[in-house]
Amino acid sequence: MKPPSFAARLVAWQRAHGRHDLPWQRTRDAYRIWLSEIMLQQTQVTTVVPYYQRFLAEFPDVRALAAAPLERVLEHWSGLGYYRRAHHLHAAAKAVVAVHGSVFPRTAATLATLPGVGRSTAAAIATFAGGPPAPILDGNVKRVLARHRGVTGFPGAAEVERALWRIAALLLPKRGAAAYTQGLMDLGATVCTRGKPRCDACPVAADCVARATARIDQLPSPRPKKALPHRSVRVLLIERAGEILFERRPAAGIWGGLWSLPETATDGDVAQHCLMRFGATVVAGEALPPIEHGFTHYRLTIVPQRIGVRRWPLRAEAPGLLWLTREDARAAALPAPIKRLLATLAN
Ligand code: SF4
């Protein structure tokens, strides 16, 4: 015998174990359902219930909400957080009055044109309000489907999200869509939770790919770490009579105010650079192994280049330049990778 479908198992589980007594579950009024769906975004059910009730007492229908001053709406939202939702709520109520003759839309496509109503929220409102059912895909549902179907890849990535929408659409039953949708939401919120899902209590555990392949803690895949930008710089180890030339770094920026080695682009001509910058005649010596250094926002490859001095101009050094012996340099305020570099010099 064919096992019951995903939807049938979820609906049966929802009847027995799901949430039934929430105030917005006792209505098909799209206005009330919309209000609850917006309040439930990023907010726990227990927090939402009293706000929902107070809000409805003050604004019993969409006309009342649209006619209220924004300050009044914000007062009633105060404490729920994410105040953009309240601004959107007010704008959407005005749009329903102005564009839809105060009749709250019940198709997902029209609902999705309202401010603050995304595709998944629009689908949930349509489905619960008795409009044409449409699949939902909020954060919890993405997690359930990614695990159950073994979908790898970060669900926020466009192609992964498209694949999850396809699955969500395929699973949506033709009949009983509201109970199914509620079941999917309840499963994500109470059983297939982010940490420590209760698979033993899950109605769809028998064919869950993540469970069968022991990948529950790997699915859904986390957001890929952004590769840090990378920069390279050549540092010049200009040596003259047992001393090395240091330059004070500008106060702003990395290593602000520290003494460091003069820098130049990695692809420039160092002899030309020293002539232009210091009026000095030099010869490029040994290229030392590069040093990798990580900052919070980028990675830096330091390419050290030894430089021998043939002629240094006979004038007082410009402010911000300093010749130091290696010994003195050890005590100076130098950036850590430059200190490391100096420590590696054999002679
Ligand atoms: S078996 Fe576990 S991981 Fe799979 S859908 Fe159910 S609760 Fe989620």
PDB file of C-alpha atoms and ligand atoms in Angstrom, residues 144 147-148 191-192 197-199 202 204-205 208 210-211 216, ligand 1:
ATOM      1  CA  VAL A 144      11.831  21.878   6.936  1.00  0.00           C
ATOM      2  CA  ARG A 147      16.047  18.910   5.488  1.00  0.00           C
ATOM      3  CA  HIS A 148      13.222  16.699   4.341  1.00  0.00           C
ATOM      4  CA  VAL A 191       9.347  20.096  15.888  1.00  0.00           C
ATOM      5  CA  CYS A 192      11.794  20.729  13.058  1.00  0.00           C
ATOM      6  CA  PRO A 197      14.772  19.058  16.102  1.00  0.00           C
ATOM      7  CA  ARG A 198      12.446  16.482  17.673  1.00  0.00           C
ATOM      8  CA  CYS A 199      12.611  13.951  14.836  1.00  0.00           C
ATOM      9  CA  CYS A 202       7.957  14.271  13.378  1.00  0.00           C
ATOM     10  CA  VAL A 204       7.352  13.034   8.014  1.00  0.00           C
ATOM     11  CA  ALA A 205      10.474  11.468   9.555  1.00  0.00           C
ATOM     12  CA  CYS A 208      13.354  12.646   5.631  1.00  0.00           C
ATOM     13  CA  ALA A 210      18.520  14.754   6.264  1.00  0.00           C
ATOM     14  CA  ARG A 211      17.619  12.194   8.899  1.00  0.00           C
ATOM     15  CA  ILE A 216      20.298  17.299  10.085  1.00  0.00           C
TER      16      ILE A 216
HETATM   17  S1  SF4 B   1      12.748  14.093  10.605  1.00  0.00           S
HETATM   18 FE1  SF4 B   1      13.703  15.681  11.827  1.00  0.00          FE
HETATM   19  S2  SF4 B   1      14.916  16.845  10.365  1.00  0.00           S
HETATM   20 FE2  SF4 B   1      13.483  15.620   9.179  1.00  0.00          FE
HETATM   21  S3  SF4 B   1      11.763  16.994   8.834  1.00  0.00           S
HETATM   22 FE3  SF4 B   1      11.300  15.798  10.657  1.00  0.00          FE
HETATM   23  S4  SF4 B   1      12.047  17.037  12.380  1.00  0.00           S
HETATM   24 FE4  SF4 B   1      12.947  17.875  10.504  1.00  0.00          FE
END
